[in-house]
């Protein structure tokens, strides 16, 4: 969308407010998918919920690529948003429930890695298709998303169901077969099955969906309340940090920094995408070694410094008649640094943490609540970023985002315990111990 919106503006002659609406509505309407995914995945399973998400996104991509008008384009974006909400909630839950303890951090961070691969491919397609007529290039930029959506829907058919969902449904033999395939040996598989069965038996009154929302939101225990605060907090700060806005509006940010050529703008965004994807992969490799907290604190504090330097660079360029190379370089490096620190910390760890800290009986619905906050904040930031930047300048906006990252660092330090090396069944006890 970051590149497509430039040509959509030319082709459909839309205003800045319509641009913000187009960009942000996907995240706002992804709330529907996020909220519905918990109940849906408990009813039909994690695997078929992923297929439903991919099918919804496939329809949305085709609607956007074929859109004859702005309202039609918005409708496609809304449908795609619902699919995004489903997928962002269920994919980390599915992976966390399937993964052995010692590799759960790495495997659960893979969704974020491939989100960034998708973003990078988006930047590359922007660059590659920018030379086509403006009434065609943006349609291909958006419509090509139907291809990976179709690949996901077909690929998931060959994947196993979550063993924890199978146990909850009383399908123990199927769960055993899945655990044998995803464990080092049969002994480990039997131990995991025993732990899951005990946890499922303890939560059986809620596992069918009865009383889950009451226990989660109305009368939560101290441990569940602390889990909920941690999950909502990390998802809130993931989007309040401004990462999505920088991704969506990166050409506008770099244009403000003094880069005017469209080819150069798209070229810089490709560099940004490569850097961001690389650091997500580095984070995934070391997440199970160093733990969630250290990398999260490093990432948010690094974002604070990077956003502050970006704010200073944009402010200097805004009040300077000339555009010195060092100031432009500072802005480009600061954007790449901010997104790199995001990719080390908040990017992958938000999905890991949200999917692993809720007890089994609350996992699907708890994750859906946390991801709903994530999507709402992403929509708010995306739909107001240009207007706020116009009011207080890009430099002022990035200084504010630096302050948000400072607050996020403080929150993570006091409210997020380390979960590295703990089984999903042990983590609830960890939060109970923290409360005590």
mmCIF file of N, CA and C in Angstrom, residues 106 109 112-120 270-286 295 336 339-345 348:
data_model
loop_
_atom_site.group_PDB
_atom_site.id
_atom_site.type_symbol
_atom_site.label_atom_id
_atom_site.label_comp_id
_atom_site.label_asym_id
_atom_site.label_seq_id
_atom_site.Cartn_x
_atom_site.Cartn_y
_atom_site.Cartn_z
ATOM 1 N N UNK A 106 11.551 -19.250 18.841
ATOM 2 C CA UNK A 106 11.963 -19.134 17.435
ATOM 3 C C UNK A 106 10.780 -19.365 16.502
ATOM 4 N N UNK A 109 8.025 -16.692 16.521
ATOM 5 C CA UNK A 109 8.423 -15.414 15.929
ATOM 6 C C UNK A 109 8.461 -15.476 14.400
ATOM 7 N N UNK A 112 6.135 -13.109 12.339
ATOM 8 C CA UNK A 112 6.642 -11.746 12.180
ATOM 9 C C UNK A 112 7.733 -11.693 11.119
ATOM 10 N N UNK A 113 8.581 -12.724 11.070
ATOM 11 C CA UNK A 113 9.628 -12.770 10.041
ATOM 12 C C UNK A 113 9.004 -12.729 8.654
ATOM 13 N N UNK A 114 7.964 -13.546 8.444
ATOM 14 C CA UNK A 114 7.391 -13.627 7.105
ATOM 15 C C UNK A 114 6.441 -12.467 6.810
ATOM 16 N N UNK A 115 5.925 -11.813 7.850
ATOM 17 C CA UNK A 115 5.242 -10.529 7.631
ATOM 18 C C UNK A 115 6.234 -9.544 6.995
ATOM 19 N N UNK A 116 7.450 -9.548 7.511
ATOM 20 C CA UNK A 116 8.457 -8.635 6.981
ATOM 21 C C UNK A 116 8.960 -9.055 5.609
ATOM 22 N N UNK A 117 9.004 -10.359 5.350
ATOM 23 C CA UNK A 117 9.314 -10.812 3.990
ATOM 24 C C UNK A 117 8.241 -10.301 3.032
ATOM 25 N N UNK A 118 6.983 -10.368 3.469
ATOM 26 C CA UNK A 118 5.885 -9.845 2.648
ATOM 27 C C UNK A 118 5.997 -8.351 2.414
ATOM 28 N N UNK A 119 6.358 -7.613 3.472
ATOM 29 C CA UNK A 119 6.551 -6.164 3.332
ATOM 30 C C UNK A 119 7.672 -5.875 2.336
ATOM 31 N N UNK A 120 8.765 -6.620 2.449
ATOM 32 C CA UNK A 120 9.888 -6.437 1.524
ATOM 33 C C UNK A 120 9.463 -6.731 0.094
ATOM 34 N N UNK A 270 13.162 -0.278 -0.270
ATOM 35 C CA UNK A 270 13.653 -1.653 -0.405
ATOM 36 C C UNK A 270 14.796 -1.899 0.572
ATOM 37 N N UNK A 271 15.721 -0.931 0.656
ATOM 38 C CA UNK A 271 16.821 -1.043 1.621
ATOM 39 C C UNK A 271 16.254 -1.173 3.030
ATOM 40 N N UNK A 272 15.250 -0.348 3.346
ATOM 41 C CA UNK A 272 14.604 -0.377 4.657
ATOM 42 C C UNK A 272 13.985 -1.756 4.915
ATOM 43 N N UNK A 273 13.327 -2.304 3.905
ATOM 44 C CA UNK A 273 12.704 -3.621 4.048
ATOM 45 C C UNK A 273 13.723 -4.724 4.265
ATOM 46 N N UNK A 274 14.860 -4.660 3.560
ATOM 47 C CA UNK A 274 15.920 -5.665 3.728
ATOM 48 C C UNK A 274 16.468 -5.618 5.149
ATOM 49 N N UNK A 275 16.745 -4.406 5.630
ATOM 50 C CA UNK A 275 17.282 -4.251 6.984
ATOM 51 C C UNK A 275 16.297 -4.789 8.017
ATOM 52 N N UNK A 276 15.025 -4.416 7.871
ATOM 53 C CA UNK A 276 13.997 -4.829 8.825
ATOM 54 C C UNK A 276 13.855 -6.352 8.860
ATOM 55 N N UNK A 277 13.797 -6.979 7.695
ATOM 56 C CA UNK A 277 13.646 -8.427 7.615
ATOM 57 C C UNK A 277 14.862 -9.141 8.205
ATOM 58 N N UNK A 278 16.046 -8.615 7.942
ATOM 59 C CA UNK A 278 17.269 -9.222 8.457
ATOM 60 C C UNK A 278 17.266 -9.258 9.977
ATOM 61 N N UNK A 279 16.867 -8.157 10.613
ATOM 62 C CA UNK A 279 16.902 -8.096 12.065
ATOM 63 C C UNK A 279 15.799 -8.929 12.720
ATOM 64 N N UNK A 280 14.667 -9.114 12.031
ATOM 65 C CA UNK A 280 13.653 -10.043 12.551
ATOM 66 C C UNK A 280 14.225 -11.457 12.587
ATOM 67 N N UNK A 281 14.949 -11.832 11.541
ATOM 68 C CA UNK A 281 15.551 -13.166 11.493
ATOM 69 C C UNK A 281 16.596 -13.335 12.586
ATOM 70 N N UNK A 282 17.412 -12.299 12.809
ATOM 71 C CA UNK A 282 18.409 -12.344 13.885
ATOM 72 C C UNK A 282 17.716 -12.520 15.235
ATOM 73 N N UNK A 283 16.632 -11.770 15.455
ATOM 74 C CA UNK A 283 15.881 -11.869 16.708
ATOM 75 C C UNK A 283 15.326 -13.277 16.891
ATOM 76 N N UNK A 284 14.769 -13.852 15.823
ATOM 77 C CA UNK A 284 14.198 -15.197 15.913
ATOM 78 C C UNK A 284 15.256 -16.220 16.301
ATOM 79 N N UNK A 285 16.475 -16.068 15.783
ATOM 80 C CA UNK A 285 17.545 -17.016 16.070
ATOM 81 C C UNK A 285 17.982 -16.975 17.530
ATOM 82 N N UNK A 286 17.948 -15.776 18.136
ATOM 83 C CA UNK A 286 18.492 -15.627 19.482
ATOM 84 C C UNK A 286 17.432 -15.512 20.572
ATOM 85 N N UNK A 295 15.644 -8.746 25.005
ATOM 86 C CA UNK A 295 15.535 -8.287 23.624
ATOM 87 C C UNK A 295 14.418 -7.262 23.468
ATOM 88 N N UNK A 336 15.821 3.335 9.340
ATOM 89 C CA UNK A 336 16.250 1.940 9.297
ATOM 90 C C UNK A 336 16.585 1.411 10.689
ATOM 91 N N UNK A 339 13.264 0.811 12.712
ATOM 92 C CA UNK A 339 12.594 -0.410 12.277
ATOM 93 C C UNK A 339 13.408 -1.651 12.631
ATOM 94 N N UNK A 340 14.738 -1.520 12.667
ATOM 95 C CA UNK A 340 15.586 -2.650 13.060
ATOM 96 C C UNK A 340 15.399 -2.984 14.534
ATOM 97 N N UNK A 341 15.375 -1.959 15.376
ATOM 98 C CA UNK A 341 15.153 -2.195 16.804
ATOM 99 C C UNK A 341 13.745 -2.736 17.057
ATOM 100 N N UNK A 342 12.775 -2.275 16.276
ATOM 101 C CA UNK A 342 11.426 -2.839 16.361
ATOM 102 C C UNK A 342 11.462 -4.324 16.010
ATOM 103 N N UNK A 343 12.231 -4.668 14.993
ATOM 104 C CA UNK A 343 12.315 -6.057 14.538
ATOM 105 C C UNK A 343 13.076 -6.941 15.512
ATOM 106 N N UNK A 344 13.925 -6.353 16.325
ATOM 107 C CA UNK A 344 14.628 -7.111 17.360
ATOM 108 C C UNK A 344 13.700 -7.387 18.542
ATOM 109 N N UNK A 345 12.874 -6.404 18.888
ATOM 110 C CA UNK A 345 12.062 -6.508 20.097
ATOM 111 C C UNK A 345 10.576 -6.657 19.862
ATOM 112 N N UNK A 348 8.713 -9.295 16.713
ATOM 113 C CA UNK A 348 8.476 -10.727 16.911
ATOM 114 C C UNK A 348 7.975 -11.088 18.304
#
